[in-house]
Tab-separated table of C-alpha atoms in Angstrom:
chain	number	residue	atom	x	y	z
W	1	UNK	CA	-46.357	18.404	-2.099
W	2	UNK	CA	-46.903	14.760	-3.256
W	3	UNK	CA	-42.966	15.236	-4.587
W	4	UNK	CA	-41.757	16.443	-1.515
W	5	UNK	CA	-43.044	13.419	0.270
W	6	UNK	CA	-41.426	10.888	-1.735
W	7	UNK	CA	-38.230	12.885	-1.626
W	8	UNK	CA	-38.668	12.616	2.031
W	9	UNK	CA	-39.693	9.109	1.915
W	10	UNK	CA	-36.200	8.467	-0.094
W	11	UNK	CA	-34.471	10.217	1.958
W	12	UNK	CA	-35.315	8.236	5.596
W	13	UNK	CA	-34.642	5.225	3.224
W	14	UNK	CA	-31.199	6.081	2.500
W	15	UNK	CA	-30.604	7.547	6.503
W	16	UNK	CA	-32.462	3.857	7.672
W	17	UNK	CA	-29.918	1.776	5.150
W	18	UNK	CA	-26.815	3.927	6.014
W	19	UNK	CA	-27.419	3.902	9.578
W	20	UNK	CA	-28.617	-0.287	9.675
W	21	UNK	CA	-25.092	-0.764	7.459
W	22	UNK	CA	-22.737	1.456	10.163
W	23	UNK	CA	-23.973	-0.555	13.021
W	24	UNK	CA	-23.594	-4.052	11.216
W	25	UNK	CA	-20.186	-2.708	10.040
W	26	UNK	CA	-19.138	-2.318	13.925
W	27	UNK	CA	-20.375	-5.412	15.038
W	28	UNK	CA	-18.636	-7.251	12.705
W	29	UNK	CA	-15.326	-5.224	13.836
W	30	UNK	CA	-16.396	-6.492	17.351
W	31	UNK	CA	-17.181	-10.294	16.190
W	32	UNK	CA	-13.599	-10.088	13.801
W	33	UNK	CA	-11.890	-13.888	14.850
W	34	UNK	CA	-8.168	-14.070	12.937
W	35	UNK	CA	-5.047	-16.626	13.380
W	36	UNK	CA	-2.800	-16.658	15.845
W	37	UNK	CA	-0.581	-14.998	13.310
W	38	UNK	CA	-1.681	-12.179	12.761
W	39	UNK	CA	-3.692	-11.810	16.368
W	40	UNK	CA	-0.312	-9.931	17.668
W	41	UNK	CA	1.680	-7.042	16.511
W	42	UNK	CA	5.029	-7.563	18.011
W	43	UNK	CA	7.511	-8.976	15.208
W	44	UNK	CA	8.310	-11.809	14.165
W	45	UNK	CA	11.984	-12.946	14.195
W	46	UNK	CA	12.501	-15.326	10.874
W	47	UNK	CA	14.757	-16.828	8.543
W	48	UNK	CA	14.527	-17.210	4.825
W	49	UNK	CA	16.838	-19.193	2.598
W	50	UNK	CA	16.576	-19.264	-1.069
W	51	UNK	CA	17.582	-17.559	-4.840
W	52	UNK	CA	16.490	-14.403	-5.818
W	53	UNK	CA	17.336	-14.923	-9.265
W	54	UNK	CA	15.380	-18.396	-9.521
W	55	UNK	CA	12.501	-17.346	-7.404
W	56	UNK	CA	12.274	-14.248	-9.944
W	57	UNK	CA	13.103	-16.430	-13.055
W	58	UNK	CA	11.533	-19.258	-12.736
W	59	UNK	CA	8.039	-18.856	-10.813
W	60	UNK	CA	5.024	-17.736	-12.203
W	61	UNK	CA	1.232	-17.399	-11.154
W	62	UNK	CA	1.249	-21.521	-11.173
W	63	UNK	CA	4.752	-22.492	-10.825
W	64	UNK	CA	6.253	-22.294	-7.336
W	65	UNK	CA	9.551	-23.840	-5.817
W	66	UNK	CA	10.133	-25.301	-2.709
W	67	UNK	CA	11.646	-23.494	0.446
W	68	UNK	CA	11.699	-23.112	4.399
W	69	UNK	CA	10.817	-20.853	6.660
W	70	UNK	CA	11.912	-21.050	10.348
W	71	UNK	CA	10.480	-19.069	13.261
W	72	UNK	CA	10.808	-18.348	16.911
W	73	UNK	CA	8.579	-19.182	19.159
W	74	UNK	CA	7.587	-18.105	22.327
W	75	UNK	CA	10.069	-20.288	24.228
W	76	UNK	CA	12.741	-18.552	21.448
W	77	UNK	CA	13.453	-22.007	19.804
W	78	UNK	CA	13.282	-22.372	16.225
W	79	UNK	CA	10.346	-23.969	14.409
W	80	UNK	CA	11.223	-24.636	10.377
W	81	UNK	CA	8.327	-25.308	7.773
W	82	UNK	CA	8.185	-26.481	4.232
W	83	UNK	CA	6.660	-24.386	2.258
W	84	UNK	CA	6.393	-23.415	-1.891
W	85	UNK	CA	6.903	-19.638	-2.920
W	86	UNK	CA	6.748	-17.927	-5.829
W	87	UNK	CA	7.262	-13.839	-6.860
W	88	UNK	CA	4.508	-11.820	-7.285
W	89	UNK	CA	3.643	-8.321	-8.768
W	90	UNK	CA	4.448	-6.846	-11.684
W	91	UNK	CA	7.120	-3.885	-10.970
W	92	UNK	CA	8.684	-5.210	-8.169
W	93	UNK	CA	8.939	-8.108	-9.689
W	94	UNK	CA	11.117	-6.963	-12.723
W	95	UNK	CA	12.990	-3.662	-10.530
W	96	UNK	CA	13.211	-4.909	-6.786
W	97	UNK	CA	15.947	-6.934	-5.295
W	98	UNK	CA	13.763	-8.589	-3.197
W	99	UNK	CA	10.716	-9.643	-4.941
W	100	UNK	CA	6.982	-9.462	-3.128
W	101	UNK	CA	6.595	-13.314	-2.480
W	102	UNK	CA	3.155	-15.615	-2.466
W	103	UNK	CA	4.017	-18.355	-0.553
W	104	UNK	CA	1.797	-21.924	0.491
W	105	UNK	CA	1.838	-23.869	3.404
W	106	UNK	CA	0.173	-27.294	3.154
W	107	UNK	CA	-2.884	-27.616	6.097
W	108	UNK	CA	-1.255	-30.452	7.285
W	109	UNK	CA	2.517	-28.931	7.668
W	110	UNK	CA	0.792	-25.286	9.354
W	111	UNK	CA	-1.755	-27.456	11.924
W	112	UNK	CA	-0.512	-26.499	15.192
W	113	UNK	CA	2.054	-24.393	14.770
W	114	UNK	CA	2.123	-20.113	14.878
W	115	UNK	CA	1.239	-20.227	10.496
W	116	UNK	CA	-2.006	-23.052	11.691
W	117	UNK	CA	-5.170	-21.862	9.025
W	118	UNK	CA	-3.010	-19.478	6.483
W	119	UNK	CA	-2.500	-22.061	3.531
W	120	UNK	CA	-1.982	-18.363	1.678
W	121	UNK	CA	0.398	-15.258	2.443
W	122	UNK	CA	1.888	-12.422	0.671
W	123	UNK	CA	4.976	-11.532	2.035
W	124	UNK	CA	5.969	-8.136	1.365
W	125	UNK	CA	9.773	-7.063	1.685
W	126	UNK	CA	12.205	-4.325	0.612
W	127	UNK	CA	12.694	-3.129	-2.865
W	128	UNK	CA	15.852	-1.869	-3.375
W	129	UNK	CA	18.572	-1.995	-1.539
W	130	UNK	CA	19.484	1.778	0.047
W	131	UNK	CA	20.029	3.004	3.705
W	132	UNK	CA	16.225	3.490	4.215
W	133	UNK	CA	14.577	0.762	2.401
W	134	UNK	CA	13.493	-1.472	5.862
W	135	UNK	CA	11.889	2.393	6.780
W	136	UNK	CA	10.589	2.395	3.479
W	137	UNK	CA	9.150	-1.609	4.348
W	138	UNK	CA	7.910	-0.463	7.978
W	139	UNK	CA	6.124	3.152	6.534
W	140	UNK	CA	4.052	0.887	4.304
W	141	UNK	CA	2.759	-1.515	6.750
W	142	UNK	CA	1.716	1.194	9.138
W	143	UNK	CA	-0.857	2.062	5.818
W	144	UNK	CA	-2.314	-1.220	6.506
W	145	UNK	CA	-2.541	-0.448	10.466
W	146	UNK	CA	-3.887	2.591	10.142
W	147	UNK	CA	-6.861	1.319	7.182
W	148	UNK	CA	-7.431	-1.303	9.985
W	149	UNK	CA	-8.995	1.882	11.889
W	150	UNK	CA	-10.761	2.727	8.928
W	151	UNK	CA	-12.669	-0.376	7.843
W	152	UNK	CA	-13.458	-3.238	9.394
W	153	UNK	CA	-12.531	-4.928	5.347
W	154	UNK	CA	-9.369	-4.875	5.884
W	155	UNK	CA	-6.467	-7.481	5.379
W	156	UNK	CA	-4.472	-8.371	9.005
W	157	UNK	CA	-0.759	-7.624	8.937
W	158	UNK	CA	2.066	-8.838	10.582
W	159	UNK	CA	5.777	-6.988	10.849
W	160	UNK	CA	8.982	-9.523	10.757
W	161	UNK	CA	12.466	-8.933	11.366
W	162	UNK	CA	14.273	-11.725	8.587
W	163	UNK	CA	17.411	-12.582	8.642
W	164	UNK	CA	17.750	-13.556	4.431
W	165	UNK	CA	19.954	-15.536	2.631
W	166	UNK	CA	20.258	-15.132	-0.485
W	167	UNK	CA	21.730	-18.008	-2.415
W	168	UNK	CA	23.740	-17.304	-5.663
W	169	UNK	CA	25.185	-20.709	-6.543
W	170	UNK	CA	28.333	-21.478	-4.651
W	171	UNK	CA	28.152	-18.420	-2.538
W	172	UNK	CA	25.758	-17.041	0.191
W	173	UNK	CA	24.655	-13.265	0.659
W	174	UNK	CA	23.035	-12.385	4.091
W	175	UNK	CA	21.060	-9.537	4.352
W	176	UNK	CA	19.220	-8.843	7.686
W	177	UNK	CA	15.627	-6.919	6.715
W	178	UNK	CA	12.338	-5.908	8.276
W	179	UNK	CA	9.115	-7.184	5.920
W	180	UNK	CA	5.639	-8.421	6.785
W	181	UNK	CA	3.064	-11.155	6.106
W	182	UNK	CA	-0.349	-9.838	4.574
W	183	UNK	CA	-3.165	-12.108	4.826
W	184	UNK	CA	-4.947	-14.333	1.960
W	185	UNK	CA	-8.429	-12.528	1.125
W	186	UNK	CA	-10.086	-16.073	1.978
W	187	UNK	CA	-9.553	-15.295	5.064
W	188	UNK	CA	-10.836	-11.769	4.772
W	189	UNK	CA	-14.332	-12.807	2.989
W	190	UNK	CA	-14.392	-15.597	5.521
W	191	UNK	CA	-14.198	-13.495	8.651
W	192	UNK	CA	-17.159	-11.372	7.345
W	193	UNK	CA	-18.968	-13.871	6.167
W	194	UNK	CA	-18.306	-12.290	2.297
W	195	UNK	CA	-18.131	-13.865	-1.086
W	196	UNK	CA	-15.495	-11.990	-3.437
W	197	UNK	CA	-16.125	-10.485	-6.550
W	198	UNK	CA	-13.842	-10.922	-9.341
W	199	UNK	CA	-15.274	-8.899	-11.552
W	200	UNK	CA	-15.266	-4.875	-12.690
W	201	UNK	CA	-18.041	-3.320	-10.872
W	202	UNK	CA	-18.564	0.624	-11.274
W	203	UNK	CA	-17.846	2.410	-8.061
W	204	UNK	CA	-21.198	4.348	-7.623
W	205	UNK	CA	-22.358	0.624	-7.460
W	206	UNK	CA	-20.356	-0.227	-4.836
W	207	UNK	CA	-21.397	0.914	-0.926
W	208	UNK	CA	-21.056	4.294	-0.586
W	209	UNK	CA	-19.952	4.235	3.350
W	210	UNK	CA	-17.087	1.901	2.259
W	211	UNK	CA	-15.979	3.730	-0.933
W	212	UNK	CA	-15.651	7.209	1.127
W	213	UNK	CA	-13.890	5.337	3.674
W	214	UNK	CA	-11.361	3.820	1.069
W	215	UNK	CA	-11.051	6.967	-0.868
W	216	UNK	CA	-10.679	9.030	2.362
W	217	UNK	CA	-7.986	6.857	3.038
W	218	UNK	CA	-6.250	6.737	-0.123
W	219	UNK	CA	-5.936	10.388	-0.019
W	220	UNK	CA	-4.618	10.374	3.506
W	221	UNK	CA	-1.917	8.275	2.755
W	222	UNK	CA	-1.003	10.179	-0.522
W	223	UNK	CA	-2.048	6.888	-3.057
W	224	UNK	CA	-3.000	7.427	-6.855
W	225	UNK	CA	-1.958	3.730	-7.274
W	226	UNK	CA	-5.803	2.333	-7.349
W	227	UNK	CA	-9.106	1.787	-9.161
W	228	UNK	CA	-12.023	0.519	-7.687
W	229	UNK	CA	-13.587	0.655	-11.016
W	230	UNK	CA	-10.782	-1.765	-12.546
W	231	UNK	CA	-9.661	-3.504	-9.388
W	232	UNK	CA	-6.564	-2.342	-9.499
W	233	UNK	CA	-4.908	-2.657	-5.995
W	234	UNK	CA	-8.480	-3.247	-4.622
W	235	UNK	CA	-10.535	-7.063	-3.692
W	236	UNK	CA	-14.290	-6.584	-3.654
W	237	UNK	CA	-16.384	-8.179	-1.532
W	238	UNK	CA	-20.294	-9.115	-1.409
W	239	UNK	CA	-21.472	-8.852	2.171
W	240	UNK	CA	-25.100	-8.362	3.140
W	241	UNK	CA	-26.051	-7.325	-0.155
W	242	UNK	CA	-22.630	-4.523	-0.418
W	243	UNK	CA	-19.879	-4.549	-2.540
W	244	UNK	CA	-17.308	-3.647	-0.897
W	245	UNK	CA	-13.853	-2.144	-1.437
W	246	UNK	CA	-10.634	-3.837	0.274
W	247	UNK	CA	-7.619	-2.129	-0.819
W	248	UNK	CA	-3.575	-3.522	-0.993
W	249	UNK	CA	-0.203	-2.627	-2.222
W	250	UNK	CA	0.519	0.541	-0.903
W	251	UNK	CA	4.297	1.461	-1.865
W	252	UNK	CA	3.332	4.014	-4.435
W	253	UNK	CA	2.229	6.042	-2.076
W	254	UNK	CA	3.493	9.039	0.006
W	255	UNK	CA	3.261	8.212	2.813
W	256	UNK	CA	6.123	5.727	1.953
W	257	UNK	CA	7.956	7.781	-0.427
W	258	UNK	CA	9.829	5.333	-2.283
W	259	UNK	CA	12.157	6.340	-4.552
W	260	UNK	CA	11.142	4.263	-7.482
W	261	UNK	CA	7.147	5.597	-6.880
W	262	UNK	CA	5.480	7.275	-9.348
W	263	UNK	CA	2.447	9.372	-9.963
W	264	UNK	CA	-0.171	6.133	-11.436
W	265	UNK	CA	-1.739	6.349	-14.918
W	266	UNK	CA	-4.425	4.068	-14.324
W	267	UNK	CA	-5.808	2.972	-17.819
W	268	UNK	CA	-3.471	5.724	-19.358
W	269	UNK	CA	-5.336	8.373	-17.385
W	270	UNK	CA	-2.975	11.210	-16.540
W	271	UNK	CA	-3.251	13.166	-13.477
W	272	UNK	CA	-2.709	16.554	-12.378
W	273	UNK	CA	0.201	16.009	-9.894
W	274	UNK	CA	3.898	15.032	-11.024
W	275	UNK	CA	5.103	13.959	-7.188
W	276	UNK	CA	3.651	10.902	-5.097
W	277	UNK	CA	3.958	13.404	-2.240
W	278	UNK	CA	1.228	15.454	-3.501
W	279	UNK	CA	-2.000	14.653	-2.577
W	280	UNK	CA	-5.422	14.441	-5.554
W	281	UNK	CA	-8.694	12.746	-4.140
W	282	UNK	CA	-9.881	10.310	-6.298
W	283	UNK	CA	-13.301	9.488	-5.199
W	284	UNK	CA	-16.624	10.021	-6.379
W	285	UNK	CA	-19.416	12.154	-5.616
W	286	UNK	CA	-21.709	10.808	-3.391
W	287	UNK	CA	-23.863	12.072	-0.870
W	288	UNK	CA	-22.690	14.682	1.430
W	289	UNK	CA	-23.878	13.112	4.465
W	290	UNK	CA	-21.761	10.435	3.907
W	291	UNK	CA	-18.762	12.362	2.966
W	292	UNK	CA	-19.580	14.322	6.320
W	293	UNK	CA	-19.856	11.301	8.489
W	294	UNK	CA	-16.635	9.677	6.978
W	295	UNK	CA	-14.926	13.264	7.765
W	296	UNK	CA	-16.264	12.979	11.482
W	297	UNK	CA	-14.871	9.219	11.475
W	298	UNK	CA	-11.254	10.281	10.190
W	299	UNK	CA	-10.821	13.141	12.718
W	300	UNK	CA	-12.270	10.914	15.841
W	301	UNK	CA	-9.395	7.915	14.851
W	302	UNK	CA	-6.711	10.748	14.632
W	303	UNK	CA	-5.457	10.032	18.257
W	304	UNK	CA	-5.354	6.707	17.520
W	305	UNK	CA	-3.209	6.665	13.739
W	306	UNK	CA	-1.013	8.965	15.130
W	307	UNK	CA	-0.780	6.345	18.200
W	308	UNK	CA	-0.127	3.902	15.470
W	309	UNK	CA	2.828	5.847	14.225
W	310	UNK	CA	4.287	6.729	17.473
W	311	UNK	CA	4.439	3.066	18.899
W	312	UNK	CA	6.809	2.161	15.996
W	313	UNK	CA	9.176	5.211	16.300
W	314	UNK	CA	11.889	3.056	17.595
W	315	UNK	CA	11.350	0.661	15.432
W	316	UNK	CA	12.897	2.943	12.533
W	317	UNK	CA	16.624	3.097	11.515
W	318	UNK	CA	16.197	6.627	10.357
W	319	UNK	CA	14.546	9.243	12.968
W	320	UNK	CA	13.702	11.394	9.971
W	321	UNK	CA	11.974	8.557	8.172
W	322	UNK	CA	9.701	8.732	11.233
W	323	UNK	CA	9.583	12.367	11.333
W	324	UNK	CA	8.212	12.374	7.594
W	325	UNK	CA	6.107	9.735	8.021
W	326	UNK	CA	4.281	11.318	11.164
W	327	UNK	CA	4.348	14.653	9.277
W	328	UNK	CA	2.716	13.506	6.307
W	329	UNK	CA	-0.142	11.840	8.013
W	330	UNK	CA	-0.783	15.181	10.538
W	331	UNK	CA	-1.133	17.114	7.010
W	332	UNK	CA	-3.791	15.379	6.068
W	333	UNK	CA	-5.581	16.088	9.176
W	334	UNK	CA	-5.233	19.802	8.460
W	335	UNK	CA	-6.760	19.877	5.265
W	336	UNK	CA	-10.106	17.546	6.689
W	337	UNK	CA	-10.436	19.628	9.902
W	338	UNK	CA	-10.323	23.284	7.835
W	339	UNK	CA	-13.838	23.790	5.981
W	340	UNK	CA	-12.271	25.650	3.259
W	341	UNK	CA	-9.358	22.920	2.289
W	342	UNK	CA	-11.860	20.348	3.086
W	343	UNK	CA	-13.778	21.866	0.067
W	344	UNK	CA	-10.900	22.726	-2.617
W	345	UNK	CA	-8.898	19.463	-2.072
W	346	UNK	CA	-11.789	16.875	-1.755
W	347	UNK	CA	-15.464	18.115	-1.657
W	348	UNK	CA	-14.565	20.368	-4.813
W	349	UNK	CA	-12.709	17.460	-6.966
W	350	UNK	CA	-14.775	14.546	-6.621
W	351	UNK	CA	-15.293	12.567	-9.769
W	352	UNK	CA	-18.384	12.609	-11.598
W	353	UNK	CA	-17.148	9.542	-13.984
């Protein structure tokens, strides 16, 4: 009897902390203040002039060259700012055309203008260049839209149309693409009031409400390309006594269906699936009731992801691109809303290390 008690005790503990860290979790979503930038959703018409070949050659994690970007504003003039950029990543910095670039804006250059308290932004853009890659671009911002519905940890997005030039010496290349600004995770940690954590912390250690969220979504989106135990394509953040799990870089996955994605080895670790298309949960076991109430949460928000999708139909060059992009996200949705798939493709392969 006197065992049954404490399990009982334990028990309201872990309903009291669960429930107190849902309802904190939605008032932040309710309290969230961002920039102007990224506090709209229609896209940004820019233009970008500089080398490919320099930027990719001669930039590093501390070495940046100078550069412009101009924008249009509301009035459709054109606003230009100096800023330094730099490539970033590690494979699509030595296989993409385009590089992923980090770029800085000085406070004082940004105050009052559209870019006013981002001194950081990624700016994410095609890979390679083949009929579908601005599809390819648009199918993996909607994976930041849609984890915007799942967490309120999330980093803000905004879609650009950019007309590039690419300079190679004496001669110009233009090249008109769709790409999108990602937020600095300052701004994240600031928003919520975080600190991050740059260090390896074991995922049972990290919030469980949070972790089923991010692995829920993961799996939805058909991405192998992560480790919350090693970071990898994941900030942590400290808030209220969590660590939490914000997750990034999405163009392994299947939902975008790149053709130079492949099935991650994270840390060597080879998994049971040879196509990005096929989906393998990779989250741990935790308990059920939070795996049930994460299930509940996913199925509620399917009106609204597929909402997501269908507001950027025309926004695709290729209808099928849309078609399978749509698709891909409904399947999901059928395996989480049958009990018995539900079991076999995520209850029944959580991790145990």
């Amino acid at each position: 009897m006197k065992k049954q008690a404490i399990f009982l005790f334990l028990s309201i503990c872990l309903f009291i902390t669960e429930t107190t860290f849902s309802q904190e979790i939605a008032a932040t979503d309710q309290d969230i203040q961002v920039t102007e930038l990224f506090s709209k959703n229609d896209p940004i018409p820019v233009k970008l002039r500089y080398s490919n070949k320099i930027l990719r050659k001669e930039t590093n994690d501390s070495t940046y060259i100078d550069s412009e970007i101009s924008y249009m504003t509301s009035d459709e003039s054109w606003n230009t700012l100096e800023v330094r950029i730099r490539a970033r990543g590690n494979y699509r910095r030595e296989n993409c055309y385009f590089p992923p670039v980090k770029m800085k804006i000085k406070k004082s250059v940004s105050a009052g203008t559209l870019f006013e308290g981002n001194k950081k932004l990624k700016l994410v853009l095609p890979c390679v260049l083949q009929n579908d890659y601005n599809d390819k671009v648009l199918k993996e911002y909607i994976a930041y839209k849609l984890y915007e519905l799942v967490s309120p940890y999330h980093f803000k997005t905004r879609l650009l149309n950019i007309d590039f030039t690419d300079e190679k010496g004496q001669k110009v290349k233009n090249f008109i693409v769709k790409g999108f600004f990602i937020e600095d995770i300052d701004r994240v940690k600031d928003r919520c009031d975080g600190k991050q954590i740059k260090r390896s912390v074991h995922p049972l250690q990290q919030n469980d409400l949070c972790s089923v969220r991010n692995d829920f979504f993961q799996f939805m989106i058909g991405n192998t390309d992560y480790s919350l135990a090693y970071r990898h394509n994941e900030k942590l953040l400290f808030v209220d006594g969590n660590i939490l799990p914000v997750p990034y870089d999405f163009d392994m996955s299947g939902l975008v269906d790149a053709s130079y994605a492949v099935v991650s080895q994270v840390q060597g670790e080879v998994l049971s699936i040879e196509e990005v298309t096929q989906r393998l949960y990779r989250g741990f076991k935790r308990n059920p009731e939070v795996y049930q109430t994460v299930r509940k949460e996913f199925l509620n928000n399917k009106s609204k992801m597929l909402t997501i999708i269908n507001d950027l139909e025309s926004s695709f060059e290729d209808p099928k691109e849309f078609s399978k992009a749509r698709r891909f996200i409904n399947e999901f949705f059928e395996v989480i809303a049958n009990d018995n798939t539900y079991r076999k493709e995520i209850l029944g392969v959580a991790r145990l290390k």
